[in-house]
GROMACS .gro file of C-alpha atoms in nm:
model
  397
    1UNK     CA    1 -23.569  -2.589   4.194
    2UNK     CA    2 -23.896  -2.765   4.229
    3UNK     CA    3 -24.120  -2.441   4.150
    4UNK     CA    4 -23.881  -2.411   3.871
    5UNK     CA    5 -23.956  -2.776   3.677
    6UNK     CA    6 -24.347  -2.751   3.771
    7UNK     CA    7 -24.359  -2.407   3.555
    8UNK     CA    8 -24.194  -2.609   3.247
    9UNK     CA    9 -24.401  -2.898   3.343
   10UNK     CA   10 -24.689  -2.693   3.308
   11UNK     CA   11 -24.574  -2.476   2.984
   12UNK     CA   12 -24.521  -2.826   2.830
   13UNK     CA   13 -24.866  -2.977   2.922
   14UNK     CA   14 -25.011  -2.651   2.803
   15UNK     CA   15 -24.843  -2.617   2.487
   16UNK     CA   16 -24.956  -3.070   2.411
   17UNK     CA   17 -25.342  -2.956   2.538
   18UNK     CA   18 -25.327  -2.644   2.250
   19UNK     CA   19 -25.203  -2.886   2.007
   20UNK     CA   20 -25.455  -3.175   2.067
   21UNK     CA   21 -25.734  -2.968   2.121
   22UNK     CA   22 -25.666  -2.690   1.865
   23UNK     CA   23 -25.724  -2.748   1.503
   24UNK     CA   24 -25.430  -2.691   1.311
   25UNK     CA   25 -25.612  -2.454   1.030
   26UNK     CA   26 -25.671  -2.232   1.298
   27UNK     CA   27 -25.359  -2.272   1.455
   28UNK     CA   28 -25.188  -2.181   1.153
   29UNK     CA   29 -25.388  -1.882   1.134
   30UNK     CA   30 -25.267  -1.745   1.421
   31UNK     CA   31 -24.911  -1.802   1.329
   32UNK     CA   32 -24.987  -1.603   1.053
   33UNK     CA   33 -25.146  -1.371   1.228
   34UNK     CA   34 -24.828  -1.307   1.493
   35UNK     CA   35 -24.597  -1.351   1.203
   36UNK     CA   36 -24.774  -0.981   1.027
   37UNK     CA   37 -24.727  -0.783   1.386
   38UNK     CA   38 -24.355  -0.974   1.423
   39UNK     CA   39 -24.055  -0.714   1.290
   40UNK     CA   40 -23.854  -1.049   1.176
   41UNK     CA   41 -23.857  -1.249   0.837
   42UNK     CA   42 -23.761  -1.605   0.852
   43UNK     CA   43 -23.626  -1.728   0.541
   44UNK     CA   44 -23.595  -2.129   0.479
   45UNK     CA   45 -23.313  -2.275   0.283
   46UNK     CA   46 -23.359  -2.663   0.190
   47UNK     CA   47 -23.117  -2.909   0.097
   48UNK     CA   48 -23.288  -2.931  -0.235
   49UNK     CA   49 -23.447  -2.720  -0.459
   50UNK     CA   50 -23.746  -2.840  -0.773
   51UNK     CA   51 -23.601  -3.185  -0.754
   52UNK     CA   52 -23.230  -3.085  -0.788
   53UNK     CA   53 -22.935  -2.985  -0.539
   54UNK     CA   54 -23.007  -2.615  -0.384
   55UNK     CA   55 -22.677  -2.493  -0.409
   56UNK     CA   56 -22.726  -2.232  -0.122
   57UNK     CA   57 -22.731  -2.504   0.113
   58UNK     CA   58 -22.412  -2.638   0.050
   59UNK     CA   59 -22.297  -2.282   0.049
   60UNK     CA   60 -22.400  -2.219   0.355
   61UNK     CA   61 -22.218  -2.543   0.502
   62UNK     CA   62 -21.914  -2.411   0.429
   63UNK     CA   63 -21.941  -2.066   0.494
   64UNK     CA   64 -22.109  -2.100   0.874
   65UNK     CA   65 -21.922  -2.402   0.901
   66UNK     CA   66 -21.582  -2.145   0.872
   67UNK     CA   67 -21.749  -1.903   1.099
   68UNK     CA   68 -21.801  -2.165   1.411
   69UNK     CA   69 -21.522  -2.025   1.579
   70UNK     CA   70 -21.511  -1.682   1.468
   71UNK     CA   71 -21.850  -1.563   1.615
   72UNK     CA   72 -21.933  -1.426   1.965
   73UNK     CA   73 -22.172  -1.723   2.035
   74UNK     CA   74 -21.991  -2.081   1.940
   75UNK     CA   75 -22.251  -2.329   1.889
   76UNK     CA   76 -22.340  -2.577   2.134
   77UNK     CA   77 -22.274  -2.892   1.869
   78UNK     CA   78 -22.019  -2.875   1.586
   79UNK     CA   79 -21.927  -3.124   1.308
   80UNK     CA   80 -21.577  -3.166   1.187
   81UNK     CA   81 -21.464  -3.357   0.946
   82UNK     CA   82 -21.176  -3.436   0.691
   83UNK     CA   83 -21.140  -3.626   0.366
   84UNK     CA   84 -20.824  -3.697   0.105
   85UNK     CA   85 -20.975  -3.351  -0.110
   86UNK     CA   86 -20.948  -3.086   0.135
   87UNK     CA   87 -20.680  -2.981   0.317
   88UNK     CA   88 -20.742  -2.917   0.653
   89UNK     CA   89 -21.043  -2.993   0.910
   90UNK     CA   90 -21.370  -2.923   0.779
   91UNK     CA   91 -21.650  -2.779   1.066
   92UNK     CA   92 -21.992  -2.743   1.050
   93UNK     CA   93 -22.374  -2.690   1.265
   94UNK     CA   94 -22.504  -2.992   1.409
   95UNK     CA   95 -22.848  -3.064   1.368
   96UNK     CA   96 -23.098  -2.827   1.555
   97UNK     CA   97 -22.806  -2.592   1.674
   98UNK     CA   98 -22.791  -2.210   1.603
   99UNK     CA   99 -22.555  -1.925   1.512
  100UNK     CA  100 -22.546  -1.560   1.445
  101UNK     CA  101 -22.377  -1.366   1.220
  102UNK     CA  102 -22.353  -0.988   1.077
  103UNK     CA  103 -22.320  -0.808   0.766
  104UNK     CA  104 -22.305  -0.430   0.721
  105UNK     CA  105 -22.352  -0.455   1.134
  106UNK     CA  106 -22.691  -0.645   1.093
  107UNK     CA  107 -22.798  -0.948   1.249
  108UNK     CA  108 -22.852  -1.260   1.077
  109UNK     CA  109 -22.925  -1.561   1.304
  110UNK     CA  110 -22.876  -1.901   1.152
  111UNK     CA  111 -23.054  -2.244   1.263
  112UNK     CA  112 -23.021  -2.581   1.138
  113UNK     CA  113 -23.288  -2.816   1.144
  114UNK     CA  114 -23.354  -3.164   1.091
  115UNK     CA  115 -23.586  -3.429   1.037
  116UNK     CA  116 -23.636  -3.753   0.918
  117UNK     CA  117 -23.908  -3.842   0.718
  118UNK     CA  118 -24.073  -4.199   0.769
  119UNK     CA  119 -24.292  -4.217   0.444
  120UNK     CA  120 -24.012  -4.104   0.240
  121UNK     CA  121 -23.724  -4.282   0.443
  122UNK     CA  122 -23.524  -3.971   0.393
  123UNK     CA  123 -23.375  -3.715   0.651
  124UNK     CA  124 -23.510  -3.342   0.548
  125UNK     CA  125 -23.264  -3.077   0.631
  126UNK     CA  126 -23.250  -2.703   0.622
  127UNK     CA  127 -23.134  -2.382   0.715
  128UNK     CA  128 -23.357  -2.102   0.885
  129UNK     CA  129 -23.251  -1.718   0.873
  130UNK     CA  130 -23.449  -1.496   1.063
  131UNK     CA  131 -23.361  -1.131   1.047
  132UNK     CA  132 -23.503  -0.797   1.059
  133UNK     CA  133 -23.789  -0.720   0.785
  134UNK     CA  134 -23.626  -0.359   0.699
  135UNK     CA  135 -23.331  -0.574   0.580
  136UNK     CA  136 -23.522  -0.786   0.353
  137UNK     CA  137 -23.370  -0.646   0.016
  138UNK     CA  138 -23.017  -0.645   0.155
  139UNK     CA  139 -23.040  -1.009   0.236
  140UNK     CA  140 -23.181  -1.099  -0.082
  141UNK     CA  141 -22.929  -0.883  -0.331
  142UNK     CA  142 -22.620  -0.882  -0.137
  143UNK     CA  143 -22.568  -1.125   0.197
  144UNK     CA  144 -22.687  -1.431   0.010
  145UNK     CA  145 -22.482  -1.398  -0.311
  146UNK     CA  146 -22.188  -1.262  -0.079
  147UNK     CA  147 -22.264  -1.609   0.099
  148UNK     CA  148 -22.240  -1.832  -0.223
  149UNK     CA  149 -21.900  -1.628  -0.346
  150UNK     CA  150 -21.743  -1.674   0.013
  151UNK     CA  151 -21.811  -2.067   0.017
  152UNK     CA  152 -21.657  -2.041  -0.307
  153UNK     CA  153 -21.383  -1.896  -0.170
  154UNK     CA  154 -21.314  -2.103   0.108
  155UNK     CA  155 -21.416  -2.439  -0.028
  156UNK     CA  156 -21.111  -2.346  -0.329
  157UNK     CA  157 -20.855  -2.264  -0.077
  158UNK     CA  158 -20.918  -2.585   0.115
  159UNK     CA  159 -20.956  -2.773  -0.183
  160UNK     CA  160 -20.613  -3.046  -0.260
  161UNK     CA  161 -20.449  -2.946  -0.633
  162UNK     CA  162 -20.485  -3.253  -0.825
  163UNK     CA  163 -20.305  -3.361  -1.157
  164UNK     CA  164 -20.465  -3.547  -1.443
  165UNK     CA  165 -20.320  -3.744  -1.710
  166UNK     CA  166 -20.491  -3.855  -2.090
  167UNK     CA  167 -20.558  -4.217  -2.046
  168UNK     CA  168 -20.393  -4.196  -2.389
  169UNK     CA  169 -20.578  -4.192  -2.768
  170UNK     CA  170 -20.922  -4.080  -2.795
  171UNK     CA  171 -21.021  -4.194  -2.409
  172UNK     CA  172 -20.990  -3.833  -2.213
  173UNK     CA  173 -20.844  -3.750  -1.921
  174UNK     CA  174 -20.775  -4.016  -1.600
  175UNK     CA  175 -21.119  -4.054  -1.442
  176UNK     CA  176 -20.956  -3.994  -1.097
  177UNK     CA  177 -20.670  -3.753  -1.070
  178UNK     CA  178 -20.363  -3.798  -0.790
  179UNK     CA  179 -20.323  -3.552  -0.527
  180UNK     CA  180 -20.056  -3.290  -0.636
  181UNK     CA  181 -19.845  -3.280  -0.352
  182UNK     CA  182 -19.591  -3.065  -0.492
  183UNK     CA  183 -19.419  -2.823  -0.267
  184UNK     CA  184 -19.303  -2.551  -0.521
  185UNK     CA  185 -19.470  -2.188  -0.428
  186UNK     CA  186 -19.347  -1.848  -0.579
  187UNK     CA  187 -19.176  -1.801  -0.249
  188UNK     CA  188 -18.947  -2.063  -0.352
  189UNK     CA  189 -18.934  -2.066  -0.676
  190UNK     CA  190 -18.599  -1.993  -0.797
  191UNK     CA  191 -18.638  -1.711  -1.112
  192UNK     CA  192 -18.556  -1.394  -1.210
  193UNK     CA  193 -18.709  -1.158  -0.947
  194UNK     CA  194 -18.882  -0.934  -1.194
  195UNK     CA  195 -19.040  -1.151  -1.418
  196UNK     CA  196 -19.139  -1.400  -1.104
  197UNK     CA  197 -19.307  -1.057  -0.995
  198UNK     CA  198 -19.431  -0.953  -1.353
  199UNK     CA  199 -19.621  -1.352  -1.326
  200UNK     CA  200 -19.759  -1.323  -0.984
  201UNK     CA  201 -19.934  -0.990  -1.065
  202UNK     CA  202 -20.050  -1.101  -1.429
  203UNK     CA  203 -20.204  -1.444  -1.204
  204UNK     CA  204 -20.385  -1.185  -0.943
  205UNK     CA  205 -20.510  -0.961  -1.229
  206UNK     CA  206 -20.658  -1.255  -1.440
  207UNK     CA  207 -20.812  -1.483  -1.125
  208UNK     CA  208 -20.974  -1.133  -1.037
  209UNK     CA  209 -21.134  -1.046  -1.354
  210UNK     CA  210 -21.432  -1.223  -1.395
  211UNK     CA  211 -21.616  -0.966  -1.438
  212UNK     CA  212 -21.436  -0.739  -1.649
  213UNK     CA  213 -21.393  -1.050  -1.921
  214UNK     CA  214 -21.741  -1.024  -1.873
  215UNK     CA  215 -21.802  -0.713  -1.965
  216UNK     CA  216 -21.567  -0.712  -2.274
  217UNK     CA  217 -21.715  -1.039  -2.451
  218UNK     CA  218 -21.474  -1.301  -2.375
  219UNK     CA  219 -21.414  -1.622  -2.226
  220UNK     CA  220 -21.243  -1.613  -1.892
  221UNK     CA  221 -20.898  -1.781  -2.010
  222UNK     CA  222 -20.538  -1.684  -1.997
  223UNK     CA  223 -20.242  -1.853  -2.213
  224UNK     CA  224 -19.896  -1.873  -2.099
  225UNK     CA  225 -19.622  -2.008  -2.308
  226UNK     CA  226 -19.305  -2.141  -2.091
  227UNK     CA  227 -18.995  -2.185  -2.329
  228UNK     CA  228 -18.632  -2.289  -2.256
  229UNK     CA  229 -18.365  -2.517  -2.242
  230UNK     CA  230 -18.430  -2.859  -2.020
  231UNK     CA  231 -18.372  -2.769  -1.686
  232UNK     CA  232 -18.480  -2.421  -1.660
  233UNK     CA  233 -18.807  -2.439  -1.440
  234UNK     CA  234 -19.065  -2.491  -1.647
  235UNK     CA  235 -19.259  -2.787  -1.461
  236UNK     CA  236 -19.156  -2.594  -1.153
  237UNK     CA  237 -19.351  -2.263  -1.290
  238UNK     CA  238 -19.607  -2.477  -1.345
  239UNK     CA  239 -19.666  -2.612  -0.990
  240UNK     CA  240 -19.572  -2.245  -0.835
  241UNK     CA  241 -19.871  -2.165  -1.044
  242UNK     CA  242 -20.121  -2.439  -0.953
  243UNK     CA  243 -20.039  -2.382  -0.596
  244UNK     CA  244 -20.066  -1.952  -0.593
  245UNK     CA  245 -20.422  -2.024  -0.758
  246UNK     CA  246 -20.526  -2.365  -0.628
  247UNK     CA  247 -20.601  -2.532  -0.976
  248UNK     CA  248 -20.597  -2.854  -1.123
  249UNK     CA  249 -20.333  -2.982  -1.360
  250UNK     CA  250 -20.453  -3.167  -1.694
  251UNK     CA  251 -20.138  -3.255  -1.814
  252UNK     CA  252 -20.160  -3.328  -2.222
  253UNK     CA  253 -19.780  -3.482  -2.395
  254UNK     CA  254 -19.857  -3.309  -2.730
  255UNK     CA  255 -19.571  -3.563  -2.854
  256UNK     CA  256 -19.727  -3.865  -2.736
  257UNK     CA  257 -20.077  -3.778  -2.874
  258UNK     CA  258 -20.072  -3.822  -3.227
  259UNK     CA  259 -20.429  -3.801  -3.275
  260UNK     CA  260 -20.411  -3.414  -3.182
  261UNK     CA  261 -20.420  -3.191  -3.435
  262UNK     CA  262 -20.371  -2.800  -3.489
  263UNK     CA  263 -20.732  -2.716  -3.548
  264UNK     CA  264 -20.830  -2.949  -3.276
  265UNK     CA  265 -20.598  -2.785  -3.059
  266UNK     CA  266 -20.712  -2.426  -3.134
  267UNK     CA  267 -21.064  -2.508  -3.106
  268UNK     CA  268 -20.975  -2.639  -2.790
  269UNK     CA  269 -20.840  -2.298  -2.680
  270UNK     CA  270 -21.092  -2.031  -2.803
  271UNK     CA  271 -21.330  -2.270  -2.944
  272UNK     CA  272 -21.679  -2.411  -2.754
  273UNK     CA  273 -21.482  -2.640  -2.523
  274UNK     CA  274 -21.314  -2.301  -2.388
  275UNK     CA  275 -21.654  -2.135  -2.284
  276UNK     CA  276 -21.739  -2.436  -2.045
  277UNK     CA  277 -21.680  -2.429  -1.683
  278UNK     CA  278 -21.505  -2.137  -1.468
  279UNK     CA  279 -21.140  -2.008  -1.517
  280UNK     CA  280 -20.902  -2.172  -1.746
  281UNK     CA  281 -20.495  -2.133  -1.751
  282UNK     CA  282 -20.352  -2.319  -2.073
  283UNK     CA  283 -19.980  -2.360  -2.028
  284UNK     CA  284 -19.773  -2.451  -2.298
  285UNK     CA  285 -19.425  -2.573  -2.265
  286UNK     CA  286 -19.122  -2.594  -2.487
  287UNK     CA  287 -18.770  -2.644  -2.569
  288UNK     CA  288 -18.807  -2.490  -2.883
  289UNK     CA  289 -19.066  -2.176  -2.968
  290UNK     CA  290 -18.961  -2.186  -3.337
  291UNK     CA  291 -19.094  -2.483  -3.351
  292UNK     CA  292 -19.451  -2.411  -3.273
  293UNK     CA  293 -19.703  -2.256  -3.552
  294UNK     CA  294 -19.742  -1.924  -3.526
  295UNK     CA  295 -20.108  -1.911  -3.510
  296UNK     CA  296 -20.098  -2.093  -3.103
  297UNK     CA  297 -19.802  -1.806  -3.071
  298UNK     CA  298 -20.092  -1.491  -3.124
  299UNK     CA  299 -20.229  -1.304  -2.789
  300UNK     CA  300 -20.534  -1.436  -2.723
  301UNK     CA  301 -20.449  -1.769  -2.692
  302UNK     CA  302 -20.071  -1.761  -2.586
  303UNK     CA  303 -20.117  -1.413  -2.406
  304UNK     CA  304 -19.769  -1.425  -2.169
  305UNK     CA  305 -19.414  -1.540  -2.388
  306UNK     CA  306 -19.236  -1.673  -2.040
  307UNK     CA  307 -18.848  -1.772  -2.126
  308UNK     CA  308 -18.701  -1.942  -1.893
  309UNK     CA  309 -18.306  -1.935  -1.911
  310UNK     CA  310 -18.034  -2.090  -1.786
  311UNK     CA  311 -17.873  -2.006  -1.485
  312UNK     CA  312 -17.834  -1.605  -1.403
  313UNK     CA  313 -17.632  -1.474  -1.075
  314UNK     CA  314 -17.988  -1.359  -0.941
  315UNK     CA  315 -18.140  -1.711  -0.956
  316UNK     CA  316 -17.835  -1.865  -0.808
  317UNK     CA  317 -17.899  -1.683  -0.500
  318UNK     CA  318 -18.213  -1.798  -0.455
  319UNK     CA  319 -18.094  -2.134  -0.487
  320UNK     CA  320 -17.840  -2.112  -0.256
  321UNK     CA  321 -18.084  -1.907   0.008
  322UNK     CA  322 -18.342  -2.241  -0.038
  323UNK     CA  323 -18.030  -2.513  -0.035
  324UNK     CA  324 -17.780  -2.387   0.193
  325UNK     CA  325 -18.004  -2.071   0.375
  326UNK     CA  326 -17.719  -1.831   0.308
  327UNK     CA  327 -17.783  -1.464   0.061
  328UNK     CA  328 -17.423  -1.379   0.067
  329UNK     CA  329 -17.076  -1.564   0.069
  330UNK     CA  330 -16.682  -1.496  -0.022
  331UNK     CA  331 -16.714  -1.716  -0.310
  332UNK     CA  332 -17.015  -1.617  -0.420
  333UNK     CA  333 -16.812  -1.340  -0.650
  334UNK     CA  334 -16.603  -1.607  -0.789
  335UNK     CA  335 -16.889  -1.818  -0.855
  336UNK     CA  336 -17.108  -1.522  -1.065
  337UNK     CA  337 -16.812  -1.464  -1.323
  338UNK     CA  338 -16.850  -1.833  -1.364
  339UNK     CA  339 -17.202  -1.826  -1.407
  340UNK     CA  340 -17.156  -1.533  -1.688
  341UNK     CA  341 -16.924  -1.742  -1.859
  342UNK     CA  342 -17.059  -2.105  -1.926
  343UNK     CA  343 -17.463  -2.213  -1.979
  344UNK     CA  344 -17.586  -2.422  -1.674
  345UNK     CA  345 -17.936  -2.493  -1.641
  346UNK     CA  346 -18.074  -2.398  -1.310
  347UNK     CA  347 -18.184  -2.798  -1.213
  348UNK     CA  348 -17.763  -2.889  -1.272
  349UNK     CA  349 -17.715  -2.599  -1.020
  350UNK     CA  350 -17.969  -2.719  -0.794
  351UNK     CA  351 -17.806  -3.054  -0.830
  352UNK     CA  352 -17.505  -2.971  -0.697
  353UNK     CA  353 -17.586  -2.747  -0.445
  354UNK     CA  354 -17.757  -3.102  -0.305
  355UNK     CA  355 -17.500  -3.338  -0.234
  356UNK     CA  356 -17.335  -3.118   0.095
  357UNK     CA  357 -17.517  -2.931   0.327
  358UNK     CA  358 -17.189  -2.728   0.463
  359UNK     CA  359 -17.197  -2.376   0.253
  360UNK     CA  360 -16.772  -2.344   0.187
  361UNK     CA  361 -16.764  -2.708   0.079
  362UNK     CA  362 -17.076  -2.704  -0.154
  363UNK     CA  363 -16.982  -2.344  -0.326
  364UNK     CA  364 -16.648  -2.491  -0.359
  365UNK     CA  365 -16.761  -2.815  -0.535
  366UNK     CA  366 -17.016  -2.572  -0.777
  367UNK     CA  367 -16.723  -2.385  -0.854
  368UNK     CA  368 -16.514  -2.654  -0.979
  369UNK     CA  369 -16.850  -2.819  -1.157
  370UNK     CA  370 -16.878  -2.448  -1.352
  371UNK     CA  371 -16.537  -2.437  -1.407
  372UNK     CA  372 -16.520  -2.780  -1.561
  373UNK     CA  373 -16.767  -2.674  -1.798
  374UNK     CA  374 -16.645  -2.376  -1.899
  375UNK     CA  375 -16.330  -2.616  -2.017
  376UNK     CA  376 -16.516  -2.885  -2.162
  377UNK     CA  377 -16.719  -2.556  -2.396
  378UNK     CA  378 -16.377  -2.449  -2.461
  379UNK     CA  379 -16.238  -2.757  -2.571
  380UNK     CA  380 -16.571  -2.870  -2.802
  381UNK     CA  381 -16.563  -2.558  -2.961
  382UNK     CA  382 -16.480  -2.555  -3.310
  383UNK     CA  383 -16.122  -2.373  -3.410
  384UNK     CA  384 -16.093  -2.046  -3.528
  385UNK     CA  385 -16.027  -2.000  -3.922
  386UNK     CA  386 -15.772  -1.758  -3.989
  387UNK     CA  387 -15.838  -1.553  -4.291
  388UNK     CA  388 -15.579  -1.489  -4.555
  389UNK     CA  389 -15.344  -1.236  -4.495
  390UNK     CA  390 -15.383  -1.187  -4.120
  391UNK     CA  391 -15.084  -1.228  -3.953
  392UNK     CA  392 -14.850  -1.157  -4.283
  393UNK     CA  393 -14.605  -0.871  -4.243
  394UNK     CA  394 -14.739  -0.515  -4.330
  395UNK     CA  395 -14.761  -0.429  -4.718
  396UNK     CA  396 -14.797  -0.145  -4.976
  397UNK     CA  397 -15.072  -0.032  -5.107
   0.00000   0.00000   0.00000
């Protein structure tokens, strides 16, 4: 043990004596000089970049700080973290700690370094990759950009949906949006089983098509228009939405806002305002799609007609399989004629399939509820007329 800590003692008083006693022109010259018969590349990544944010960095914060527990060698030191916008535990590299990774079975190892700065009183940080010289063009045209679209990735899935509301008249949205705690998902979602299938894979083909709108000339946008009776699912579409992709929610009362106006609107849509930022779902909701001008109607802006009915057999099921966590019952039968015979919004059905949790006494309560209105449509409907003649005895000709 003592031979042991007189060799570092000695590697450390030789490596102070070279560094007092060698200038450090010539001492970079020799680095350079190892650094041409060395087979590795080191590659620096700062925190900043000409004056502005180096958005590799913060890239790379995410994307190693994801991989701390997935490697073969777990870093000594790890940061973790967690704020009100994120989701779950954040981890990253403490300072001066390393990690390796791979891609396409190379070696990339990571190091994060540190260090404060007296004469600017600020702390300089930055990443160091040191890999394999043969690999140079890989790492430059595929594992960084592969980086930046992973942290991308990762940072959106961990990312809390928020919702934003127009602070009214000509003063924009809410400067700080509410977290959108909403716990609708297609899984639960209560909708006809095709079309909730024919949404889900028109959401996947859009969020992946970057660059085919690309390549075609347009802006990366899709418009959906929800229409329906009150009560149908429309606001719950909505938030089944928000959560499959992980967007915000700018919520706009086209009612409310009387300084909107059609071309405003459409320039909104497909106008400038369109081509700024990533992705864009506009939603538009409605009781009544006669009512709306046929130019927001056209594909292009309102690309997906979505109507939302009231209450079929299917979507009962799926109400009762959420409520009661039953897919089959005796009175089930009884209960579909009903269905097929009186309009009930799916958010009335919901309703009563709420106030008891036993299965026989809730289907039998929803039964008399249908059948009740099917009587009260009955009675409000206006009578008959009888034409002339019908019901006189048989004549001549």
């Amino acid at each position: 043990m003592g031979s042991s800590l007189s060799l570092i003692a000695s590697v450390a008083i030789l490596r102070s004596s070279i560094n007092d006693f060698v200038p450090q022109e010539i001492r970079s010259c020799l680095q350079e000089l190892a650094s041409r018969f060395s087979s590795e590349l080191t590659m620096v990544i700062s925190d900043s970049h000409e004056g502005s944010k180096n958005h590799l960095f913060h890239a790379l914060m995410i994307y190693l700080g994801s991989n701390a527990f997935s490697t073969s060698s777990v870093p000594q030191r790890i940061t973790v973290g967690k704020n009100e916008n994120i989701k779950a535990l954040a981890y990253g590299l403490d300072r001066n700690c390393k990690i390796a990774d791979t891609f396409h079975g190379v070696d990339m190892k990571w190091s994060y370094c540190s260090e404060f700065n007296p004469a600017l009183q600020y702390e300089l940080k930055w990443y160091e990759l040191r890999f394999h010289k043969r690999h140079a063009s890989m790492v430059r045209n595929k594992y960084l950009p592969y980086i930046i679209e992973m942290a991308k990735k990762i940072k959106d899935q961990n990312r809390v949906v928020k919702f934003y509301t127009t602070r009214g008249g000509r003063d924009g949205w809410s400067c700080k949006g509410i977290n959108l705690d909403h716990p609708m998902t297609f899984n639960t979602l209560a909708m006809d089983g095709n079309l909730k299938q024919k949404v889900i894979e028109d959401l996947d083909r859009f969020i992946k098509g970057k660059n085919y709108y690309r390549k075609i000339g347009k802006v990366w946008k899709r418009g959906y228009l929800l229409y329906g009776p009150p009560g149908t699912g429309k606001s719950s579409l909505i938030a089944a939405m928000a959560n499959h992709l992980n967007f915000d929610i700018y919520s706009l009362n086209l009612s409310a806002e009387k300084v909107v106006t059609l071309s405003g609107l459409l320039n909104a849509i497909d106008g400038l305002l369109s081509c700024c930022g990533d992705e864009r779902v506009i939603v538009f909701t409605t009781n009544y799609k006669d009512r709306i001008d046929p130019a927001l109607l056209r594909a292009g802006r309102m690309d997906m007609h979505i109507n939302l009915s009231y209450c079929t057999f299917s979507t009962f099921k799926q109400l009762a399989a959420n409520y009661l966590d039953i897919w089959n019952h005796d009175l089930f039968p009884r209960i579909e004629k009903l269905i097929s015979e009186v309009q009930v919004s799916p958010a009335e059905v919901a309703g009563e399939l709420m106030k008891i949790r036993n299965p026989k006494t809730c289907l039998e309560g929803l039964s008399r509820f249908l059948e009740s209105k099917r009587e009260a449509a009955k009675s409000s409907a206006p009578p008959t007329s009888v034409p002339e003649g019908v019901g006189d005895e048989p004549g001549g000709v």
